[in-house]
Coordinates of C-alpha atoms in Angstrom, one line a residue:
X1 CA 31.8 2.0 -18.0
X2 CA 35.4 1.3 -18.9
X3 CA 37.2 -0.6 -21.9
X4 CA 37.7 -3.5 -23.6
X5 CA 38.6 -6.5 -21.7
X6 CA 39.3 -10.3 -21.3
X7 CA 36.5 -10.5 -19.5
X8 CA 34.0 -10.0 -22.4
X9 CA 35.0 -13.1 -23.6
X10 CA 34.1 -14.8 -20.7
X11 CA 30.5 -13.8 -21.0
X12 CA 28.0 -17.0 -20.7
X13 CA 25.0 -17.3 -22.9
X14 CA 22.4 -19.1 -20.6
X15 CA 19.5 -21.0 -21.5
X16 CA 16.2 -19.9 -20.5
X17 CA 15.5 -21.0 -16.9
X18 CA 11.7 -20.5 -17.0
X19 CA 11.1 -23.3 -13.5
X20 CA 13.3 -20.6 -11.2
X21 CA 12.8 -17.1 -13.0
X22 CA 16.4 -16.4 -13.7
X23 CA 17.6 -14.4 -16.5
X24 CA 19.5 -15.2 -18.9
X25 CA 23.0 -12.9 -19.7
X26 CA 24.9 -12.4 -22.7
X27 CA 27.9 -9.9 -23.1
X28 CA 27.4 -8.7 -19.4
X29 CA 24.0 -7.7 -20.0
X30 CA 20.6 -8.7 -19.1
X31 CA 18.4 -10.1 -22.1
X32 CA 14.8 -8.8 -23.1
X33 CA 11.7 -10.7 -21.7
X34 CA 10.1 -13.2 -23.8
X35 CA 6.2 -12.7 -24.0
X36 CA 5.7 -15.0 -21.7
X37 CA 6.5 -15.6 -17.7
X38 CA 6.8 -17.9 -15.3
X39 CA 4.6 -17.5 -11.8
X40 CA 8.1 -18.2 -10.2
X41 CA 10.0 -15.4 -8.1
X42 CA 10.0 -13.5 -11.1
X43 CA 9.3 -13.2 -14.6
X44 CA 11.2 -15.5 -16.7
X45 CA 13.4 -14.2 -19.3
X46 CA 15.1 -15.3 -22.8
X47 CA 18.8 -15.1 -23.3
X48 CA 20.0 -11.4 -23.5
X49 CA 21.7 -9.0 -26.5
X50 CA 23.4 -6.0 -27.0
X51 CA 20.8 -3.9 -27.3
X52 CA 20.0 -3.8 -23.4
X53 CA 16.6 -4.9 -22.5
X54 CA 14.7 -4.3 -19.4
X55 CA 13.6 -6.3 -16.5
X56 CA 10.0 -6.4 -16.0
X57 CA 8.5 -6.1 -12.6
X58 CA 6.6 -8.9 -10.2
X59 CA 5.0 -8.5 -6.9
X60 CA 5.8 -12.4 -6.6
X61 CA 7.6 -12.8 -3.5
X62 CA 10.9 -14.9 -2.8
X63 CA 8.8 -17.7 -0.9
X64 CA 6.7 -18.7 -3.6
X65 CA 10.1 -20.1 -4.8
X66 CA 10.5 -23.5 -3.8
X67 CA 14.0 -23.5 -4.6
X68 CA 14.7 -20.9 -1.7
X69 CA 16.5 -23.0 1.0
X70 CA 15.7 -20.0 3.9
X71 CA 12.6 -19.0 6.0
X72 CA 12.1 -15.6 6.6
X73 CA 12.1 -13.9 9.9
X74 CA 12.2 -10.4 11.2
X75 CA 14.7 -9.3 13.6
X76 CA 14.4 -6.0 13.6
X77 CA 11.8 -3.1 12.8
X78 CA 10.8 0.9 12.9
X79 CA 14.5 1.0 12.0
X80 CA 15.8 4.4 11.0
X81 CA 17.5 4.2 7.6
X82 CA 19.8 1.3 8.5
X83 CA 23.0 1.7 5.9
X84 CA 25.6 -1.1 6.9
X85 CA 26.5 -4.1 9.4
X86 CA 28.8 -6.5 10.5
X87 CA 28.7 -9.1 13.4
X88 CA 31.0 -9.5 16.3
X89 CA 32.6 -13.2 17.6
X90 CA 30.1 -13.0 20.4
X91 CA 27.2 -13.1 18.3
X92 CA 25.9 -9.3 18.3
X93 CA 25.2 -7.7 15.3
X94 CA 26.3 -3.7 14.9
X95 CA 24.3 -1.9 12.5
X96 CA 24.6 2.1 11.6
X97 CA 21.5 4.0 10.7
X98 CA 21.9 6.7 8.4
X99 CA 21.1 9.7 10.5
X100 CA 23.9 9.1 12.7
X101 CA 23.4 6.2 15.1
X102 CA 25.3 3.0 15.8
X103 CA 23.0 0.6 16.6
X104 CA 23.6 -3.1 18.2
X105 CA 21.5 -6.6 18.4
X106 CA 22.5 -8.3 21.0
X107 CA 20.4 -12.2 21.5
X108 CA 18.2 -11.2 18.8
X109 CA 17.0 -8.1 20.5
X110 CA 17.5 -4.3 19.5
X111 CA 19.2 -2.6 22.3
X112 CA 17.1 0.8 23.2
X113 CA 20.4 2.8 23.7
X114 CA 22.6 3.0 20.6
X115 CA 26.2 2.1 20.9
X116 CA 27.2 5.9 19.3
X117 CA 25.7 8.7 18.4
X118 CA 27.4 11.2 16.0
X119 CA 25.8 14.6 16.6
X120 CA 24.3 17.1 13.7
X121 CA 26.6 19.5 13.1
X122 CA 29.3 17.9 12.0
X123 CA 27.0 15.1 10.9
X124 CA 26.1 15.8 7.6
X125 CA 22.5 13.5 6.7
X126 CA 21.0 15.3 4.2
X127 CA 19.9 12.9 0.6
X128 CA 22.3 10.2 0.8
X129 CA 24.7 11.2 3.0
X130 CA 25.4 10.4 6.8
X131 CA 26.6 7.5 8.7
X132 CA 27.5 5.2 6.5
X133 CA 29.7 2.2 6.8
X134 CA 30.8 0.3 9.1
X135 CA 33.2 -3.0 9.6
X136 CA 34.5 -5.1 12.9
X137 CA 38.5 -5.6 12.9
X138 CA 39.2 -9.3 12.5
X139 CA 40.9 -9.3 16.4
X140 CA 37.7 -7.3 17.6
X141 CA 36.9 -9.6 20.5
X142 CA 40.4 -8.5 21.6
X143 CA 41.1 -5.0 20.4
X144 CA 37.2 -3.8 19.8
X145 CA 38.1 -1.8 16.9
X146 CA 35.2 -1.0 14.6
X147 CA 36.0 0.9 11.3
X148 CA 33.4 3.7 11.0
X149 CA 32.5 6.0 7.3
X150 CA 30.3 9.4 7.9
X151 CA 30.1 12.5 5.8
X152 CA 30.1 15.5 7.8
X153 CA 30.4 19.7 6.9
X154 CA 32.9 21.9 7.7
X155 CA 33.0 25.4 6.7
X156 CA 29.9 25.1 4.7
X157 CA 31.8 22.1 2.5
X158 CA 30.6 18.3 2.9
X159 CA 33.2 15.8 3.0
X160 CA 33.6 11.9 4.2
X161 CA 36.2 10.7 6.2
X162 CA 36.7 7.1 8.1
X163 CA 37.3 6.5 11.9
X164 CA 38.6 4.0 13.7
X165 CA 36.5 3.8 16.9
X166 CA 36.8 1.2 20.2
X167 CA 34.4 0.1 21.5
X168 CA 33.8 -1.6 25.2
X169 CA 30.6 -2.4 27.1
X170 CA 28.1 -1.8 24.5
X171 CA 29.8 1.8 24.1
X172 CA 31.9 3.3 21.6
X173 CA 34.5 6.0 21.3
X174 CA 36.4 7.8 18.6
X175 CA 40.1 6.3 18.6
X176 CA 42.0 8.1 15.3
X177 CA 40.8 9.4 12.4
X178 CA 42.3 7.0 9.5
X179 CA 41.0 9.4 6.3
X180 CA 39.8 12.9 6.4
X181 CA 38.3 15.2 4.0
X182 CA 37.2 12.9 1.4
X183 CA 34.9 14.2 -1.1
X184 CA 31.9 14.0 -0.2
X185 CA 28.3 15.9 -1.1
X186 CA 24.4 15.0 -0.7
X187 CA 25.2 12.3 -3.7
X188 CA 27.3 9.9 -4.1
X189 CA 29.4 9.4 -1.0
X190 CA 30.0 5.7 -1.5
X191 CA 30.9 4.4 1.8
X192 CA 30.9 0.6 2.2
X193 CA 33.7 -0.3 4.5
X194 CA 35.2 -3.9 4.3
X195 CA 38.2 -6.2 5.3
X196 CA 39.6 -7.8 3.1
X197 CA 41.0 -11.4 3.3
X198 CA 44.4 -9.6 3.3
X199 CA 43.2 -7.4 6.6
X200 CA 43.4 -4.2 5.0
X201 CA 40.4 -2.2 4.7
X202 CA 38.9 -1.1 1.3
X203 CA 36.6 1.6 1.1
X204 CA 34.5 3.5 -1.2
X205 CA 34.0 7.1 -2.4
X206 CA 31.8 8.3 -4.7
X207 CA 32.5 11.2 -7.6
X208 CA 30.3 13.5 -4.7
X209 CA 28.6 15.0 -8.1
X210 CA 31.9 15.8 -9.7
X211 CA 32.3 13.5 -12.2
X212 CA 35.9 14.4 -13.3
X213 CA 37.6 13.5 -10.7
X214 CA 37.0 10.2 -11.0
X215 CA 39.7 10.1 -13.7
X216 CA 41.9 12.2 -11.1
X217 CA 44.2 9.8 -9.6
X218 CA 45.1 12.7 -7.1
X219 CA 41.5 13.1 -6.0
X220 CA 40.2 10.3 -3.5
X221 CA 36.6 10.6 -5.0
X222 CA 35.2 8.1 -7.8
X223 CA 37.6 5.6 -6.3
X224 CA 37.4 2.2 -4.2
X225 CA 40.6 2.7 -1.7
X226 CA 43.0 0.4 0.8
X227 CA 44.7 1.2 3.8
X228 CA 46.2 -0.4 6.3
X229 CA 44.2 -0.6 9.7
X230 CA 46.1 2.0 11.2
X231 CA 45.8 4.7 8.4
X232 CA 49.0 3.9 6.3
X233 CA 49.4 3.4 2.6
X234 CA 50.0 -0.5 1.8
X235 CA 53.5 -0.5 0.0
X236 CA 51.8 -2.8 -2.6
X237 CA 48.8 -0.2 -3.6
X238 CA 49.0 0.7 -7.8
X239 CA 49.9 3.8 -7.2
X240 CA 52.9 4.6 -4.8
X241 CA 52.0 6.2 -1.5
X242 CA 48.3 6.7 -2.5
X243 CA 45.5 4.6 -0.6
X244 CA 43.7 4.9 -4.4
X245 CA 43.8 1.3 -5.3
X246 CA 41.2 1.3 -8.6
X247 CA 39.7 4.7 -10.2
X248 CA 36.8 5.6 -12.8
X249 CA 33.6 5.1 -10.1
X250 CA 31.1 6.9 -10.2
X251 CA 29.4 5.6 -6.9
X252 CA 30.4 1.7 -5.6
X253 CA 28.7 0.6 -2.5
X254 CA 29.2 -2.9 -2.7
X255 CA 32.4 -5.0 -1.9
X256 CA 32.8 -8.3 -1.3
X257 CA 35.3 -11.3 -2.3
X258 CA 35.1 -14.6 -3.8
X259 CA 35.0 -17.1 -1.3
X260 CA 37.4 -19.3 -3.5
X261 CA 39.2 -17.2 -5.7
X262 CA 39.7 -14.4 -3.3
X263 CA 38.5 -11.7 -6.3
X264 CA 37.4 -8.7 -5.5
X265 CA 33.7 -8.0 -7.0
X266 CA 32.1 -4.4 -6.4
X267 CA 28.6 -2.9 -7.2
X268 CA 27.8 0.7 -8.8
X269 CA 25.1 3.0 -9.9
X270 CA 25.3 3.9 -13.4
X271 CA 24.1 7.6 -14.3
X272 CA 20.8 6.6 -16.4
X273 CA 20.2 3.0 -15.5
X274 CA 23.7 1.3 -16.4
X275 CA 24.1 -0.3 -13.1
X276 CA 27.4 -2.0 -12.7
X277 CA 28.7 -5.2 -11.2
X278 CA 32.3 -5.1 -11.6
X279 CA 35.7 -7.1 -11.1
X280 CA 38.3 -5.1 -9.2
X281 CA 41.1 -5.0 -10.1
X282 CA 44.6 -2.9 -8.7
X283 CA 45.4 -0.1 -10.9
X284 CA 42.7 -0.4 -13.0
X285 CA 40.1 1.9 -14.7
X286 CA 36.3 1.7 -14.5
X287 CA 35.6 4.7 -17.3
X288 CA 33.2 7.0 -15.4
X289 CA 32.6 9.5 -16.8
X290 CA 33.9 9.1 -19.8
X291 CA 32.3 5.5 -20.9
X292 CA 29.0 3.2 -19.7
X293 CA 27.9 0.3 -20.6
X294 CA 29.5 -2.0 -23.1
X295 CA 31.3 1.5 -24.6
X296 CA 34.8 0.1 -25.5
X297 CA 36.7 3.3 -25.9
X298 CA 37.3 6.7 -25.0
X299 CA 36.3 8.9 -27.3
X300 CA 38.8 10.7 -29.2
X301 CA 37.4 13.9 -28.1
X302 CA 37.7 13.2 -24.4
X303 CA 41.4 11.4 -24.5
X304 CA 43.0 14.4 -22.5
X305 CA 40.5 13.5 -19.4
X306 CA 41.2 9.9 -18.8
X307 CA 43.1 8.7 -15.8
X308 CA 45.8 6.1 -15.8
X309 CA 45.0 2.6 -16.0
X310 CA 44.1 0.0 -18.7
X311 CA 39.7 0.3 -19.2
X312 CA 37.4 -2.4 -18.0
X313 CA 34.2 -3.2 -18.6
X314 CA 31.3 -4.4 -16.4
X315 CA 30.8 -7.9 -15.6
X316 CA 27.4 -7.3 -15.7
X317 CA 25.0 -4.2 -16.4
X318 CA 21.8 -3.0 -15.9
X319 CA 21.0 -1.8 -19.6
X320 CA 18.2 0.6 -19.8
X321 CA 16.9 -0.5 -16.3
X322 CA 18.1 1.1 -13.1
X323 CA 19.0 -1.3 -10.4
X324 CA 20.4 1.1 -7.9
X325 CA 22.7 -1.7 -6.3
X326 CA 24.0 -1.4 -3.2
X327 CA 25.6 -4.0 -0.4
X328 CA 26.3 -7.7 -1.8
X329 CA 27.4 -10.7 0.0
X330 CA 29.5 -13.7 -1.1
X331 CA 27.5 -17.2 -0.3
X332 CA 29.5 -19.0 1.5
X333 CA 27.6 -22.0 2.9
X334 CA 24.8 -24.4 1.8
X335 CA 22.8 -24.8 -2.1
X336 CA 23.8 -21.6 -2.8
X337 CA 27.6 -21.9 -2.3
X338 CA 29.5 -19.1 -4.4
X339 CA 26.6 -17.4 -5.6
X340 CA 26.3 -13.5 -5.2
X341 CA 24.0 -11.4 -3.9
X342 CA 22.9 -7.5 -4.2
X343 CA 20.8 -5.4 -2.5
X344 CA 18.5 -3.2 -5.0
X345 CA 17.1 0.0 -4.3
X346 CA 15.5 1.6 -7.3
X347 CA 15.4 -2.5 -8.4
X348 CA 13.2 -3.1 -5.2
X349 CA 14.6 -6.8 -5.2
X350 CA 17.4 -9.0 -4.0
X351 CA 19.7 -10.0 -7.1
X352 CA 21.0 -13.8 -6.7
X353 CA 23.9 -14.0 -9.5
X354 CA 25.2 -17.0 -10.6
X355 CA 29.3 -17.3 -11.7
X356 CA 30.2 -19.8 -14.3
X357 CA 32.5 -21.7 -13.7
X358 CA 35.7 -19.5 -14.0
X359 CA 34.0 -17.8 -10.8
X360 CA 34.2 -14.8 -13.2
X361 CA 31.6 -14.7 -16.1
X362 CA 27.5 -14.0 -14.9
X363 CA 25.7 -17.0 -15.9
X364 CA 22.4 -15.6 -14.9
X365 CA 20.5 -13.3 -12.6
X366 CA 17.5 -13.8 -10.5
X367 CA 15.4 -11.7 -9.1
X368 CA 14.2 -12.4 -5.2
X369 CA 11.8 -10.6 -2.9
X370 CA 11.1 -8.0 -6.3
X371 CA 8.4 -5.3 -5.1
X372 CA 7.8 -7.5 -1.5
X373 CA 10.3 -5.5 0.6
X374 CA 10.6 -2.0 -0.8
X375 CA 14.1 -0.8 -1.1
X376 CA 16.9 -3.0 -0.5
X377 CA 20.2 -1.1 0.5
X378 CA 22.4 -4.5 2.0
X379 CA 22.5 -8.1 2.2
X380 CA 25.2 -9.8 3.8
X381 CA 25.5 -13.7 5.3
X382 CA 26.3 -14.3 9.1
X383 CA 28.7 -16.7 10.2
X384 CA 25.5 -19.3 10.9
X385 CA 24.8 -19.0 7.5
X386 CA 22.0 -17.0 7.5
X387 CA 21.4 -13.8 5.2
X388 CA 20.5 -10.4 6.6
X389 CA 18.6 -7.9 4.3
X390 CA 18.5 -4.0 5.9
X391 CA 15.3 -2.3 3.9
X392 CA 15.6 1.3 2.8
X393 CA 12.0 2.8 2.7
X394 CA 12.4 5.4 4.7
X395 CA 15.5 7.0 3.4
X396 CA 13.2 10.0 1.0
X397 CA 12.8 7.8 -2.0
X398 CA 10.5 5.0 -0.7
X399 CA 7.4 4.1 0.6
X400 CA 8.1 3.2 4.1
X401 CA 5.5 1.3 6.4
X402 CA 4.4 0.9 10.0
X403 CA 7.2 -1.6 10.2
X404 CA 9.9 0.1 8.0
X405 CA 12.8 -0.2 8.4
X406 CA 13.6 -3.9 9.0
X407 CA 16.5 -6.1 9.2
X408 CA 15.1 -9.1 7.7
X409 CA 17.0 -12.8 8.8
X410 CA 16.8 -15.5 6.2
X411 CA 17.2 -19.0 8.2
X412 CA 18.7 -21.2 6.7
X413 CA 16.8 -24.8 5.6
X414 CA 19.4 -26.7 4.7

C-alpha cells in the first residue's frame, strides 16, 4: 500500500544465495523459487519480479544452519498466548499474555503469580484482541512505569486504550490512563507499544475492520501514533495537536528503529497476502485501503477518500504469500549487526532481513525456524544480546502443543 516513492529506487537486486537460503528481492518484493533448493534453513530462491511470487515452505529448522551464531534454549513454556515483552535494568523480563495477564521472569524462572491481572469484563479477549502491548520507561528502575495497550468493551462497543501502570515488588497498579477509546474490534487492534530513541512512546492501532478510517486523519485507527510519556501531544507531531504521527495502516504490530540511522521501520498485514515492511515516516501515508502492493496511485475513482500525506510504498512485501508479520527487532550486537528481524504467524518462521547499505533498501530475506516453531508473534534482542521469540499456537489459529506457548532464548555464540 501507498505511492510512489524514492525508495523504489533503492530496491537491491541480490544474487542467489543458495549456501544460506536467503531470497533474493527486487522492487520490494520477494522473487519466485527456482526449481531447485538448497537443504539450508530454507529453500533457496532466484532474484525476484514484479509479478509477486511465493515462498515455498521447509520443515528445515534454523539449526541446520551453520551460519546461525545462537543456541537455542527454552525459557519459558505452557505459556498462555504471550503477545509482547520488554526487560527491566535488573534483569527480569515482563511479558503480557493475551487473555489478560502480566507476566514476569525473574532469574530465568516464571513467577507463578502474575504481576497484573486485568479482569473480563472490561477485558475484551475475543480473536485478536486483549492484552496486548507492553514497554518499560527508560528511568523504570527509578520511576517503575510500564506502558500497558488492552482492548476492552463498554456499552457493548470494543475499544483500545493505553495505560500507564507502576509497578513495585513484583506488583502492578493502574497510574493514568494516557489514550482512551481507541478503535478497537475482534480484528485488527494493532497494539505494539515502544520507546523511541527520542523517549516518546509510539503505538499502533489497527483499522478495527473499518477500513476507511485509515484515511481519516481525525480517527486514531489505521494509524501508528506518539505521545509524550505523560499523555500529551509532542509539539513536533505532523499534524498539530494530534498524537496521529503516520496514517493509511491497516494493522502494524511491529516497530523498531535502526540502530544507526535512528529510522523508524514498522510491520503490517496486508488484506490478501500483501504483508508490509515499511519505512515510517512523520506525516506520511501508507495507502490502506485504497492501494497494496507496488500500486503507485490512487485511483481516480477513489481520490475523494484519501487522507493527507504524500503515498509510500513498502519496503518490502509479501506478494501473493501471507506472512502475517508481527514484532521485529533491530540486531544490535554480534555477526548479525543491523539486520532485522520479524516474527511470522501465518509465515510460521522468523524473517532475518538484510539492509543494503543505505540501511534502507531489502537486500534479501531469509527464512529461520520455518514450520519448527508454529506461529511466531515477537522477536526482540535483550541487552546480553540474546533473541527472544514468544510462539503463538494457542491463540485459535494454531496448532498448539504440550509445551505451547514458549518463550524461546537464542544464546548468543559469538
Amino acid at each position: 500500500m501507498g505511492g510512489l516513492s524514492m525508495w523504489m529506487v533503492l530496491g537491491v537486486t541480490s544474487v542467489l544465495l543458495a549456501s544460506t537460503g536467503c531470497i533474493g528481492v527486487q522492487n520490494g518484493q520477494i522473487g519466485k523459487p527456482p526449481s531447485s533448493t538448497a537443504p539450508a534453513t530454507a529453500p533457496a530462491q532466484s532474484v525476484g519480479n514484479n509479478s509477486g511470487g511465493k515462498v515455498p515452505e521447509s520443515s528445515a529448522g534454523a539449526e541446520a544452519s551453520a551460519s546461525i551464531p545462537y543456541t537455542r534454549e527454552i525459557i519459558a513454556s505452557k505459556l498462555n498466548v504471550p503477545w509482547d515483552m520488554d526487560f527491566a535494568p535488573d534483569g527480569r523480563i515482563f511479558l503480557t499474555e493475551r487473555g489478560g495477564l502480566i507476566r514476569v521472569i525473574e532469574k530465568g524462572v516464571l513467577k507463578p503469580e502474575p504481576v497484573f491481572r486485568f479482569e473480563k469484563p472490561p477485558l475484551y479477549n475475543e480473536s485478536e484482541a486483549g492484552l496486548l502491548g507492553i514497554a518499560l520507561d527508560k528511568n523504570f528502575s527509578s520511576n517503575h512505569y510500564m506502558y500497558v495497550y488492552h482492548t476492552y468493551q463498554e456499552g457493548g462497543q470494543a475499544y483500545n486504550r493505553l495505560l500507564r501502570m507502576v509497578e513495585s515488588g513484583g506488583k502492578a497498579k493502574v497510574d493514568k490512563v494516557l489514550l482512551d477509546m481507541l478503535p478497537g474490534d475482534r480484528i485488527h487492534d494493532g497494539g505494539r507499544v515502544k520507546i523511541g530513541p527520542d523517549g516518546l512512546l509510539y503505538i499502533t492501532n489497527g483499522d478495527a475492520a473499518q477500513s476507511s478510517i485509515a484515511q481519516d486523519a481525525a480517527q486514531l485507527g489505521g494509524k501508528i501514533l506518539r505521545i509524550r510519556t505523560d499523555g500529551t501531544i509532542p509539539a513536533d507531531n505532523p499534524f498539530p495537536g494530534s498524537p496521529v504521527y503516520s496514517l493509511g495502516h491497516r494493522n502494524p504490530q511491529g516497530l523498531a528503529w535502526h540502530p544507526a540511522s535512528g529510522k523508524l521501520f514498522s510491520t503490517e498485514h496486508g488484506q490478501s497476502a500483501h504483508d508490509e515492511f515499511n519505512l515510517i515516516e512523520p506525516g506520511a501515508n501508507y495507502g490502506w485501503p485504497l492501494l497494496q502492493g507496488d500500486e503507485a496511485q490512487v485511483p481516480a475513482k477513489d481520490a475523494s477518500k484519501k487522507g493527507p500525506g504524500p503515498l509510500k510504498i513498502p519496503l518490502l512485501h509479501s506478494g501473493d504469500t501471507t506472512w502475517a508479520p508481527s514484532g521485529i527487532t533491530f540486531v544490535t550486537k554480534g555477526p548479525w549487526k543491523g539486520n532485522l528481524l520479524a516474527a511470522n504467524l501465518r509465515g510460521m518462521q522468523l524473517q532475518r532481513v538484510v539492509l543494503g547499505n543505505d540501511q534502507v533498501s531489502v537486500q534479501r530475506v531469509e527464512p529461520l525456524f520455518k514450520d519448527d516453531l508454529g506461529r511466531i508473534r515477537n522477536v526482540a534482542e535483550g541487552p546480553d544480546g540474546s533473541i527472544y521469540i514468544m510462539t503463538n499456537n494457542r491463540d485459535g489459529r494454531g496448532r498448539p502443543g504440550a509445551e505451547d506457548d514458549q518463550l524461546i532464548r537464542l544464546k548468543p555464540t559469538f
